[in-house]
Amino acid sequence: MKRVFSGIKPTGHLTLGNYLGAMRRWSAVDQHEADALFCVVDLHALTVDHDPGRVRRLSRQAATLLLATGLDPQLCTVFVQSHVDEHARLSYLLECVATDGEMRRMIQYKEKAAAERARGGSVRLSLLTYPVLMAADILAYGTDEVPVGDDQTQHVELTRDVAVRFNQRYGRTFVVPRTTHPEVAARVMNLQDPTSKMGKSDDVGPGVVYLLDEPEAVRKKIMRAVTDSGSEVVHDREARPGVSNLLEILAACEGGNPNDLAGVYETYGSLKKDTAEAVVEFLRPVQQRHKELCADPAYVEGVLREGAEKAREMARPRVDAAYRAIGLLPAG
Ligand code: AMP
Ligand code: TRP
């Protein structure tokens, strides 16, 4: 059976972008078809200025939401990254395989480092080495497929390069993984600025739909989405980014294809209205289940404890093998 691994950072409240770009496939497809692991990657949340209490709360919330979207601990493994030492242990070895130049070429690093400097802050070293930790997350489990949104493609490419290099130098140790993206909505855009990604660490903006937003808030945000000049409803990401984003969101929630849906609508107003209702209905069962799970924190804790135990057992032999292959003396 193929192995699937993916992760989500507790750096903000989870968004519709996270759901449509990644999480939806995890529960609908991956957990049924693969031996799948889904991880709240909390170590990655420490790469930028952070508040310890908030990271802790968001980690718990992300895990609860993963279960609320339908991940079933009988079918897959749900856990928190920092509960499994093998990630950090392997990350160091991969730092000895990846290069400084490769790290500095990462788009996400360049963007986030520039933003941090513009704010007058300093850039944490871990922001630079982040992709290596992500590679360790993936490679520790012999992962075949990594289901992620569009923005993670470059990081998975780097993971492949590092795996191939390690295998060539030290003997075959790692599986070389590939990325999978959803057919639509691999990159959900900010409703107020449809040329940039809907990101959860953005300001609590009117352009970001959060999974736990009340129906009224969802409606308001979508009805106020920035659309393009012109009035024709067409799917063209370059020329009409605003309308195209709405068509993709609608297609992702209702099924269907954004090009076909474009033909159904005469006005932006009716497209917005239907998109708003589709998103509200789409989120309703997730929010309901989230509420139930919040009433039973011991259940969520139990899932995470067992998940970490399972993950540890899966990762340890491969990480131990990597330690031996690279030339470190076994402890005996
Ligand atoms: P992150 O929020 O960066 O931890 O991302 C978790 C997962 O959600 C990754 O697979 C991302 O590619 C995906 N993702 C995040 N934002 C979006 C978005 N706006 N559109 C599509 N996928 C996204
Ligand atoms: N870097 C990913 C993001 O920002 C999160 C992540 C960390 C991840 N480790 C991973 C995703 C391993 C897939 C597999 O979204």
mmCIF file of C-alpha atoms and ligand atoms in Angstrom:
data_model
loop_
_atom_site.group_PDB
_atom_site.id
_atom_site.type_symbol
_atom_site.label_atom_id
_atom_site.label_comp_id
_atom_site.label_asym_id
_atom_site.label_seq_id
_atom_site.Cartn_x
_atom_site.Cartn_y
_atom_site.Cartn_z
ATOM 1 C CA MET A 1 0.000 0.000 0.000
ATOM 2 C CA LYS A 2 1.372 3.426 -0.798
ATOM 3 C CA ARG A 3 2.437 5.738 2.018
ATOM 4 C CA VAL A 4 1.059 9.285 2.170
ATOM 5 C CA PHE A 5 2.282 12.054 4.477
ATOM 6 C CA SER A 6 1.171 15.654 4.826
ATOM 7 C CA GLY A 7 1.256 18.386 7.415
ATOM 8 C CA ILE A 8 -0.236 21.647 8.505
ATOM 9 C CA LYS A 9 1.386 24.446 10.515
ATOM 10 C CA PRO A 10 -0.285 25.859 13.636
ATOM 11 C CA THR A 11 0.543 29.462 12.730
ATOM 12 C CA GLY A 12 -3.016 30.730 12.471
ATOM 13 C CA HIS A 13 -6.616 29.620 12.231
ATOM 14 C CA LEU A 14 -7.158 27.163 9.402
ATOM 15 C CA THR A 15 -8.660 28.578 6.234
ATOM 16 C CA LEU A 16 -10.794 27.550 3.325
ATOM 17 C CA GLY A 17 -7.535 27.504 1.334
ATOM 18 C CA ASN A 18 -6.086 24.860 3.658
ATOM 19 C CA TYR A 19 -9.240 22.840 3.355
ATOM 20 C CA LEU A 20 -9.755 22.958 -0.392
ATOM 21 C CA GLY A 21 -6.058 22.889 -1.272
ATOM 22 C CA ALA A 22 -5.058 20.032 0.997
ATOM 23 C CA MET A 23 -7.162 18.727 3.888
ATOM 24 C CA ARG A 24 -10.198 17.767 1.890
ATOM 25 C CA ARG A 25 -8.336 15.210 -0.116
ATOM 26 C CA TRP A 26 -6.763 13.772 3.029
ATOM 27 C CA SER A 27 -10.105 12.706 4.444
ATOM 28 C CA ALA A 28 -11.985 12.047 1.201
ATOM 29 C CA VAL A 29 -9.308 10.084 -0.641
ATOM 30 C CA ASP A 30 -5.943 9.537 0.989
ATOM 31 C CA GLN A 31 -6.980 7.915 4.259
ATOM 32 C CA HIS A 32 -9.016 5.338 2.305
ATOM 33 C CA GLU A 33 -6.486 4.568 -0.397
ATOM 34 C CA ALA A 34 -3.182 4.766 1.416
ATOM 35 C CA ASP A 35 -1.345 4.161 4.633
ATOM 36 C CA ALA A 36 -1.565 7.831 5.535
ATOM 37 C CA LEU A 37 -0.090 10.101 8.211
ATOM 38 C CA PHE A 38 -1.285 13.640 8.917
ATOM 39 C CA CYS A 39 0.734 15.838 11.170
ATOM 40 C CA VAL A 40 0.334 19.127 12.989
ATOM 41 C CA VAL A 41 3.822 20.420 12.259
ATOM 42 C CA ASP A 42 4.309 22.551 15.345
ATOM 43 C CA LEU A 43 8.104 22.826 15.075
ATOM 44 C CA HIS A 44 7.550 24.706 11.823
ATOM 45 C CA ALA A 45 5.471 27.289 13.688
ATOM 46 C CA LEU A 46 8.566 28.380 15.606
ATOM 47 C CA THR A 47 10.365 29.704 12.527
ATOM 48 C CA VAL A 48 8.750 33.142 12.808
ATOM 49 C CA ASP A 49 7.962 35.378 15.749
ATOM 50 C CA HIS A 50 5.554 33.341 17.881
ATOM 51 C CA ASP A 51 3.642 33.328 21.120
ATOM 52 C CA PRO A 52 4.083 30.013 23.006
ATOM 53 C CA GLY A 53 0.530 29.916 24.355
ATOM 54 C CA ARG A 54 -0.938 30.646 20.955
ATOM 55 C CA VAL A 55 1.075 27.924 19.234
ATOM 56 C CA ARG A 56 -0.139 25.464 21.879
ATOM 57 C CA ARG A 57 -3.785 26.501 21.405
ATOM 58 C CA LEU A 58 -3.547 26.477 17.631
ATOM 59 C CA SER A 59 -1.903 23.055 17.642
ATOM 60 C CA ARG A 60 -4.782 21.616 19.636
ATOM 61 C CA GLN A 61 -7.278 23.371 17.403
ATOM 62 C CA ALA A 62 -5.614 22.169 14.193
ATOM 63 C CA ALA A 63 -5.648 18.573 15.447
ATOM 64 C CA THR A 64 -9.316 18.888 16.424
ATOM 65 C CA LEU A 65 -10.174 20.343 13.027
ATOM 66 C CA LEU A 66 -8.336 17.571 11.221
ATOM 67 C CA LEU A 67 -10.585 15.095 12.986
ATOM 68 C CA ALA A 68 -13.622 17.298 12.352
ATOM 69 C CA THR A 69 -12.993 17.191 8.600
ATOM 70 C CA GLY A 70 -13.345 13.435 8.789
ATOM 71 C CA LEU A 71 -9.904 11.996 9.414
ATOM 72 C CA ASP A 72 -10.540 8.706 11.152
ATOM 73 C CA PRO A 73 -7.836 7.403 13.523
ATOM 74 C CA GLN A 74 -8.904 3.862 12.611
ATOM 75 C CA LEU A 75 -7.882 4.571 9.021
ATOM 76 C CA CYS A 76 -4.909 6.925 9.322
ATOM 77 C CA THR A 77 -2.385 8.300 11.809
ATOM 78 C CA VAL A 78 -2.924 11.806 13.193
ATOM 79 C CA PHE A 79 -0.179 13.242 15.404
ATOM 80 C CA VAL A 80 1.874 16.244 16.448
ATOM 81 C CA GLN A 81 5.368 16.615 14.995
ATOM 82 C CA SER A 82 7.159 17.535 18.230
ATOM 83 C CA HIS A 83 5.882 14.328 19.873
ATOM 84 C CA VAL A 84 8.081 12.289 17.556
ATOM 85 C CA ASP A 85 11.825 12.967 17.977
ATOM 86 C CA GLU A 86 12.737 11.312 14.694
ATOM 87 C CA HIS A 87 11.802 14.451 12.703
ATOM 88 C CA ALA A 88 14.393 16.662 14.397
ATOM 89 C CA ARG A 89 16.874 13.787 14.511
ATOM 90 C CA LEU A 90 16.683 13.239 10.761
ATOM 91 C CA SER A 91 16.563 16.948 9.982
ATOM 92 C CA TYR A 92 20.149 17.394 11.173
ATOM 93 C CA LEU A 93 21.426 14.643 8.889
ATOM 94 C CA LEU A 94 19.654 16.212 5.941
ATOM 95 C CA GLU A 95 21.271 19.568 6.776
ATOM 96 C CA CYS A 96 24.504 17.746 6.057
ATOM 97 C CA VAL A 97 23.230 16.794 2.599
ATOM 98 C CA ALA A 98 21.351 19.931 1.462
ATOM 99 C CA THR A 99 23.244 23.103 0.580
ATOM 100 C CA ASP A 100 23.075 26.671 1.717
ATOM 101 C CA GLY A 101 22.375 27.761 -1.877
ATOM 102 C CA GLU A 102 19.377 25.450 -2.154
ATOM 103 C CA MET A 103 17.867 26.879 1.014
ATOM 104 C CA ARG A 104 18.316 30.472 -0.107
ATOM 105 C CA ARG A 105 16.553 29.783 -3.401
ATOM 106 C CA MET A 106 13.276 28.794 -1.714
ATOM 107 C CA ILE A 107 10.545 31.269 -2.650
ATOM 108 C CA GLN A 108 8.803 30.993 0.701
ATOM 109 C CA TYR A 109 12.060 31.781 2.500
ATOM 110 C CA LYS A 110 12.730 34.797 0.313
ATOM 111 C CA GLU A 111 9.235 36.181 0.816
ATOM 112 C CA LYS A 112 9.044 35.578 4.547
ATOM 113 C CA ALA A 113 12.576 36.773 5.235
ATOM 114 C CA ALA A 114 11.908 39.979 3.282
ATOM 115 C CA ALA A 115 8.658 40.553 5.191
ATOM 116 C CA GLU A 116 10.395 39.979 8.515
ATOM 117 C CA ARG A 117 13.183 42.413 7.644
ATOM 118 C CA ALA A 118 10.699 45.011 6.399
ATOM 119 C CA ARG A 119 9.067 44.833 9.820
ATOM 120 C CA GLY A 120 12.446 45.584 11.334
ATOM 121 C CA GLY A 121 12.700 42.099 12.824
ATOM 122 C CA SER A 122 15.449 39.525 12.536
ATOM 123 C CA VAL A 123 15.197 36.330 10.528
ATOM 124 C CA ARG A 124 15.425 33.112 12.520
ATOM 125 C CA LEU A 125 17.949 30.586 11.262
ATOM 126 C CA SER A 126 15.176 27.980 11.386
ATOM 127 C CA LEU A 127 13.288 29.876 8.671
ATOM 128 C CA LEU A 128 16.203 29.146 6.359
ATOM 129 C CA THR A 129 16.504 25.480 7.339
ATOM 130 C CA TYR A 130 12.721 24.884 7.442
ATOM 131 C CA PRO A 131 12.594 22.984 4.114
ATOM 132 C CA VAL A 132 15.081 20.455 5.466
ATOM 133 C CA LEU A 133 12.854 19.760 8.463
ATOM 134 C CA MET A 134 9.963 19.370 6.038
ATOM 135 C CA ALA A 135 12.063 16.935 3.995
ATOM 136 C CA ALA A 136 12.745 14.997 7.210
ATOM 137 C CA ASP A 137 8.992 14.881 7.963
ATOM 138 C CA ILE A 138 8.400 13.301 4.592
ATOM 139 C CA LEU A 139 11.441 11.055 4.215
ATOM 140 C CA ALA A 140 11.316 9.538 7.710
ATOM 141 C CA TYR A 141 8.175 7.643 6.719
ATOM 142 C CA GLY A 142 9.175 6.285 3.320
ATOM 143 C CA THR A 143 6.483 8.529 1.833
ATOM 144 C CA ASP A 144 5.369 7.930 -1.762
ATOM 145 C CA GLU A 145 2.939 10.833 -2.080
ATOM 146 C CA VAL A 146 2.635 14.269 -0.492
ATOM 147 C CA PRO A 147 -0.824 15.834 -1.004
ATOM 148 C CA VAL A 148 -0.392 19.612 -0.690
ATOM 149 C CA GLY A 149 -1.522 22.914 -2.202
ATOM 150 C CA ASP A 150 0.386 24.557 -5.012
ATOM 151 C CA ASP A 151 2.641 26.641 -2.799
ATOM 152 C CA GLN A 152 4.480 23.580 -1.458
ATOM 153 C CA THR A 153 5.675 22.231 -4.805
ATOM 154 C CA GLN A 154 9.138 23.737 -4.508
ATOM 155 C CA HIS A 155 9.632 22.271 -1.032
ATOM 156 C CA VAL A 156 8.666 18.793 -2.199
ATOM 157 C CA GLU A 157 11.027 19.150 -5.178
ATOM 158 C CA LEU A 158 13.815 19.948 -2.737
ATOM 159 C CA THR A 159 12.851 16.894 -0.683
ATOM 160 C CA ARG A 160 13.226 14.757 -3.787
ATOM 161 C CA ASP A 161 16.655 16.224 -4.570
ATOM 162 C CA VAL A 162 17.863 15.629 -1.026
ATOM 163 C CA ALA A 163 16.561 12.042 -1.033
ATOM 164 C CA VAL A 164 18.251 11.238 -4.340
ATOM 165 C CA ARG A 165 21.533 12.781 -3.200
ATOM 166 C CA PHE A 166 21.526 10.921 0.120
ATOM 167 C CA ASN A 167 20.766 7.637 -1.626
ATOM 168 C CA GLN A 168 23.550 8.172 -4.167
ATOM 169 C CA ARG A 169 26.140 9.069 -1.563
ATOM 170 C CA TYR A 170 25.321 6.713 1.254
ATOM 171 C CA GLY A 171 23.257 3.902 -0.223
ATOM 172 C CA ARG A 172 19.568 3.564 -0.851
ATOM 173 C CA THR A 173 17.787 4.686 2.326
ATOM 174 C CA PHE A 174 14.882 6.925 1.284
ATOM 175 C CA VAL A 175 11.887 6.629 -1.005
ATOM 176 C CA VAL A 176 11.757 9.560 -3.460
ATOM 177 C CA PRO A 177 8.297 11.113 -2.980
ATOM 178 C CA ARG A 178 6.008 12.892 -5.443
ATOM 179 C CA THR A 179 3.497 15.700 -4.955
ATOM 180 C CA THR A 180 -0.246 15.470 -5.531
ATOM 181 C CA HIS A 181 -2.489 18.519 -5.967
ATOM 182 C CA PRO A 182 -6.269 18.815 -6.140
ATOM 183 C CA GLU A 183 -7.736 19.320 -9.623
ATOM 184 C CA VAL A 184 -9.338 22.620 -8.663
ATOM 185 C CA ALA A 185 -8.499 25.082 -5.916
ATOM 186 C CA ALA A 186 -4.848 24.065 -5.533
ATOM 187 C CA ARG A 187 -4.294 27.748 -4.800
ATOM 188 C CA VAL A 188 -7.216 29.595 -3.251
ATOM 189 C CA MET A 189 -6.629 33.329 -3.449
ATOM 190 C CA ASN A 190 -7.324 36.096 -0.929
ATOM 191 C CA LEU A 191 -10.817 37.484 -1.566
ATOM 192 C CA GLN A 192 -9.611 41.071 -1.166
ATOM 193 C CA ASP A 193 -6.439 40.594 -3.185
ATOM 194 C CA PRO A 194 -6.945 37.768 -5.663
ATOM 195 C CA THR A 195 -3.354 37.966 -6.826
ATOM 196 C CA SER A 196 -2.067 36.661 -3.497
ATOM 197 C CA LYS A 197 -2.716 33.385 -1.696
ATOM 198 C CA MET A 198 -5.363 33.085 1.007
ATOM 199 C CA GLY A 199 -2.954 32.569 3.883
ATOM 200 C CA LYS A 200 -3.786 31.797 7.486
ATOM 201 C CA SER A 201 -1.042 33.939 8.940
ATOM 202 C CA ASP A 202 -2.392 37.014 7.135
ATOM 203 C CA ASP A 203 -4.015 39.670 9.257
ATOM 204 C CA VAL A 204 -7.495 38.729 10.342
ATOM 205 C CA GLY A 205 -8.492 40.012 6.971
ATOM 206 C CA PRO A 206 -11.830 40.272 5.266
ATOM 207 C CA GLY A 207 -10.222 38.353 2.396
ATOM 208 C CA VAL A 208 -9.684 35.139 4.360
ATOM 209 C CA VAL A 209 -12.451 32.628 5.114
ATOM 210 C CA TYR A 210 -11.651 30.643 8.238
ATOM 211 C CA LEU A 211 -13.065 27.154 8.743
ATOM 212 C CA LEU A 212 -14.648 28.263 12.008
ATOM 213 C CA ASP A 213 -16.177 31.507 10.667
ATOM 214 C CA GLU A 214 -19.883 31.916 11.432
ATOM 215 C CA PRO A 215 -22.152 31.608 8.362
ATOM 216 C CA GLU A 216 -22.889 35.340 8.421
ATOM 217 C CA ALA A 217 -19.191 36.196 8.388
ATOM 218 C CA VAL A 218 -18.607 33.808 5.482
ATOM 219 C CA ARG A 219 -21.440 35.384 3.493
ATOM 220 C CA LYS A 220 -20.178 38.885 4.170
ATOM 221 C CA LYS A 221 -16.620 38.082 3.122
ATOM 222 C CA ILE A 222 -17.662 36.407 -0.112
ATOM 223 C CA MET A 223 -20.261 39.031 -1.047
ATOM 224 C CA ARG A 224 -17.573 41.691 -0.563
ATOM 225 C CA ALA A 225 -14.919 39.826 -2.549
ATOM 226 C CA VAL A 226 -13.033 42.007 -4.983
ATOM 227 C CA THR A 227 -14.074 41.209 -8.527
ATOM 228 C CA ASP A 228 -12.568 42.381 -11.760
ATOM 229 C CA SER A 229 -13.472 45.181 -14.108
ATOM 230 C CA GLY A 230 -15.907 44.032 -16.732
ATOM 231 C CA SER A 231 -19.059 42.157 -15.897
ATOM 232 C CA GLU A 232 -18.870 38.930 -17.865
ATOM 233 C CA VAL A 233 -18.367 35.788 -15.825
ATOM 234 C CA VAL A 234 -15.344 34.009 -17.311
ATOM 235 C CA HIS A 235 -12.707 31.684 -15.903
ATOM 236 C CA ASP A 236 -9.347 33.227 -16.684
ATOM 237 C CA ARG A 237 -6.875 33.345 -13.802
ATOM 238 C CA GLU A 238 -4.636 35.902 -15.460
ATOM 239 C CA ALA A 239 -7.170 38.405 -16.747
ATOM 240 C CA ARG A 240 -9.932 37.844 -14.185
ATOM 241 C CA PRO A 241 -8.327 36.632 -10.982
ATOM 242 C CA GLY A 242 -11.189 37.665 -8.669
ATOM 243 C CA VAL A 243 -14.006 35.995 -10.549
ATOM 244 C CA SER A 244 -11.868 32.965 -11.359
ATOM 245 C CA ASN A 245 -11.121 32.480 -7.677
ATOM 246 C CA LEU A 246 -14.846 32.472 -6.854
ATOM 247 C CA LEU A 247 -15.546 30.021 -9.684
ATOM 248 C CA GLU A 248 -12.856 27.696 -8.371
ATOM 249 C CA ILE A 249 -14.152 27.878 -4.829
ATOM 250 C CA LEU A 250 -17.670 27.134 -6.039
ATOM 251 C CA ALA A 251 -16.468 24.272 -8.228
ATOM 252 C CA ALA A 252 -14.463 22.802 -5.373
ATOM 253 C CA CYS A 253 -17.419 22.951 -2.970
ATOM 254 C CA GLU A 254 -20.114 21.756 -5.338
ATOM 255 C CA GLY A 255 -18.182 19.576 -7.737
ATOM 256 C CA GLY A 256 -17.923 20.497 -11.375
ATOM 257 C CA ASN A 257 -15.563 22.546 -13.357
ATOM 258 C CA PRO A 258 -14.942 26.306 -13.170
ATOM 259 C CA ASN A 259 -15.091 26.766 -16.954
ATOM 260 C CA ASP A 260 -18.513 25.134 -17.184
ATOM 261 C CA LEU A 261 -19.790 27.040 -14.169
ATOM 262 C CA ALA A 262 -18.748 30.333 -15.749
ATOM 263 C CA GLY A 263 -21.324 29.727 -18.467
ATOM 264 C CA VAL A 264 -24.105 29.376 -15.905
ATOM 265 C CA TYR A 265 -23.775 32.890 -14.422
ATOM 266 C CA GLU A 266 -24.794 36.178 -15.961
ATOM 267 C CA THR A 267 -23.710 38.459 -13.126
ATOM 268 C CA TYR A 268 -21.024 38.664 -10.478
ATOM 269 C CA GLY A 269 -23.738 39.125 -7.866
ATOM 270 C CA SER A 270 -25.429 35.795 -8.500
ATOM 271 C CA LEU A 271 -22.067 34.010 -8.622
ATOM 272 C CA LYS A 272 -21.135 35.487 -5.238
ATOM 273 C CA LYS A 273 -24.430 34.538 -3.700
ATOM 274 C CA ASP A 274 -24.212 30.908 -4.792
ATOM 275 C CA THR A 275 -20.561 30.685 -3.809
ATOM 276 C CA ALA A 276 -21.348 32.044 -0.351
ATOM 277 C CA GLU A 277 -24.117 29.496 0.186
ATOM 278 C CA ALA A 278 -21.980 26.661 -1.149
ATOM 279 C CA VAL A 279 -19.172 27.500 1.282
ATOM 280 C CA VAL A 280 -21.577 27.870 4.224
ATOM 281 C CA GLU A 281 -23.067 24.435 3.505
ATOM 282 C CA PHE A 282 -19.649 22.955 2.948
ATOM 283 C CA LEU A 283 -18.376 24.166 6.322
ATOM 284 C CA ARG A 284 -21.496 23.342 8.319
ATOM 285 C CA PRO A 285 -20.772 19.654 9.085
ATOM 286 C CA VAL A 286 -17.124 20.417 9.884
ATOM 287 C CA GLN A 287 -18.122 23.098 12.374
ATOM 288 C CA GLN A 288 -20.720 20.831 13.943
ATOM 289 C CA ARG A 289 -18.231 18.009 14.403
ATOM 290 C CA HIS A 290 -15.625 20.452 15.697
ATOM 291 C CA LYS A 291 -18.037 21.572 18.388
ATOM 292 C CA GLU A 292 -18.659 17.969 19.437
ATOM 293 C CA LEU A 293 -14.956 17.207 19.570
ATOM 294 C CA CYS A 294 -14.228 20.323 21.638
ATOM 295 C CA ALA A 295 -16.558 18.925 24.261
ATOM 296 C CA ASP A 296 -14.369 15.825 24.488
ATOM 297 C CA PRO A 297 -10.734 16.994 24.698
ATOM 298 C CA ALA A 298 -9.655 13.693 26.252
ATOM 299 C CA TYR A 299 -10.633 11.915 23.049
ATOM 300 C CA VAL A 300 -8.491 14.232 20.924
ATOM 301 C CA GLU A 301 -5.568 13.854 23.340
ATOM 302 C CA GLY A 302 -5.886 10.075 23.163
ATOM 303 C CA VAL A 303 -5.859 10.133 19.370
ATOM 304 C CA LEU A 304 -2.691 12.248 19.380
ATOM 305 C CA ARG A 305 -0.964 10.031 21.952
ATOM 306 C CA GLU A 306 -1.659 6.872 19.990
ATOM 307 C CA GLY A 307 -0.850 8.615 16.716
ATOM 308 C CA ALA A 308 2.581 9.639 18.023
ATOM 309 C CA GLU A 309 3.293 6.096 19.210
ATOM 310 C CA LYS A 310 2.427 4.668 15.814
ATOM 311 C CA ALA A 311 4.413 7.348 13.987
ATOM 312 C CA ARG A 312 7.481 6.751 16.167
ATOM 313 C CA GLU A 313 7.438 3.040 15.374
ATOM 314 C CA MET A 314 7.159 3.787 11.669
ATOM 315 C CA ALA A 315 9.911 6.402 11.531
ATOM 316 C CA ARG A 316 12.567 4.981 13.845
ATOM 317 C CA PRO A 317 13.971 2.119 11.701
ATOM 318 C CA ARG A 318 14.508 4.353 8.671
ATOM 319 C CA VAL A 319 16.059 7.177 10.682
ATOM 320 C CA ASP A 320 18.337 4.674 12.456
ATOM 321 C CA ALA A 321 19.329 3.293 9.050
ATOM 322 C CA ALA A 322 20.160 6.820 7.846
ATOM 323 C CA TYR A 323 22.372 7.373 10.926
ATOM 324 C CA ARG A 324 24.298 4.210 10.169
ATOM 325 C CA ALA A 325 24.517 4.888 6.427
ATOM 326 C CA ILE A 326 25.977 8.369 6.869
ATOM 327 C CA GLY A 327 28.806 7.051 9.049
ATOM 328 C CA LEU A 328 27.713 7.461 12.648
ATOM 329 C CA LEU A 329 28.757 4.777 15.087
ATOM 330 C CA PRO A 330 25.803 2.730 16.397
ATOM 331 C CA ALA A 331 25.210 3.119 20.123
ATOM 332 C CA GLY A 332 25.335 -0.659 20.477
HETATM 333 P P1 AMP B 1 0.023 25.796 5.772
HETATM 334 O O1 AMP B 1 -1.139 26.661 6.095
HETATM 335 O O2 AMP B 1 1.108 26.604 5.117
HETATM 336 O O3 AMP B 1 0.481 24.947 6.891
HETATM 337 O O4 AMP B 1 -0.487 24.804 4.660
HETATM 338 C C1 AMP B 1 -1.101 23.559 4.892
HETATM 339 C C2 AMP B 1 -1.566 22.989 3.574
HETATM 340 O O5 AMP B 1 -2.598 23.817 3.019
HETATM 341 C C3 AMP B 1 -0.456 22.929 2.525
HETATM 342 O O6 AMP B 1 -0.616 21.752 1.767
HETATM 343 C C4 AMP B 1 -0.708 24.139 1.674
HETATM 344 O O7 AMP B 1 -0.247 23.981 0.349
HETATM 345 C C5 AMP B 1 -2.229 24.217 1.703
HETATM 346 N N1 AMP B 1 -2.695 25.601 1.502
HETATM 347 C C6 AMP B 1 -2.472 26.661 2.326
HETATM 348 N N2 AMP B 1 -3.053 27.781 1.847
HETATM 349 C C7 AMP B 1 -3.639 27.423 0.671
HETATM 350 C C8 AMP B 1 -4.403 28.126 -0.313
HETATM 351 N N3 AMP B 1 -4.671 29.431 -0.187
HETATM 352 N N4 AMP B 1 -4.852 27.440 -1.378
HETATM 353 C C9 AMP B 1 -4.596 26.125 -1.518
HETATM 354 N N5 AMP B 1 -3.901 25.384 -0.625
HETATM 355 C C10 AMP B 1 -3.416 26.028 0.457
HETATM 356 N N1 TRP B 2 5.573 23.452 4.753
HETATM 357 C C1 TRP B 2 4.208 23.082 4.751
HETATM 358 C C2 TRP B 2 3.329 24.339 4.648
HETATM 359 O O1 TRP B 2 3.776 25.409 4.909
HETATM 360 C C3 TRP B 2 3.802 22.307 5.988
HETATM 361 C C4 TRP B 2 4.576 21.036 6.085
HETATM 362 C C5 TRP B 2 5.604 20.763 6.942
HETATM 363 C C6 TRP B 2 4.388 19.861 5.296
HETATM 364 N N2 TRP B 2 6.045 19.489 6.763
HETATM 365 C C7 TRP B 2 5.332 18.911 5.772
HETATM 366 C C8 TRP B 2 3.510 19.524 4.269
HETATM 367 C C9 TRP B 2 5.438 17.651 5.199
HETATM 368 C C10 TRP B 2 3.636 18.258 3.699
HETATM 369 C C11 TRP B 2 4.581 17.323 4.158
HETATM 370 O O2 TRP B 2 2.217 24.207 4.278
#
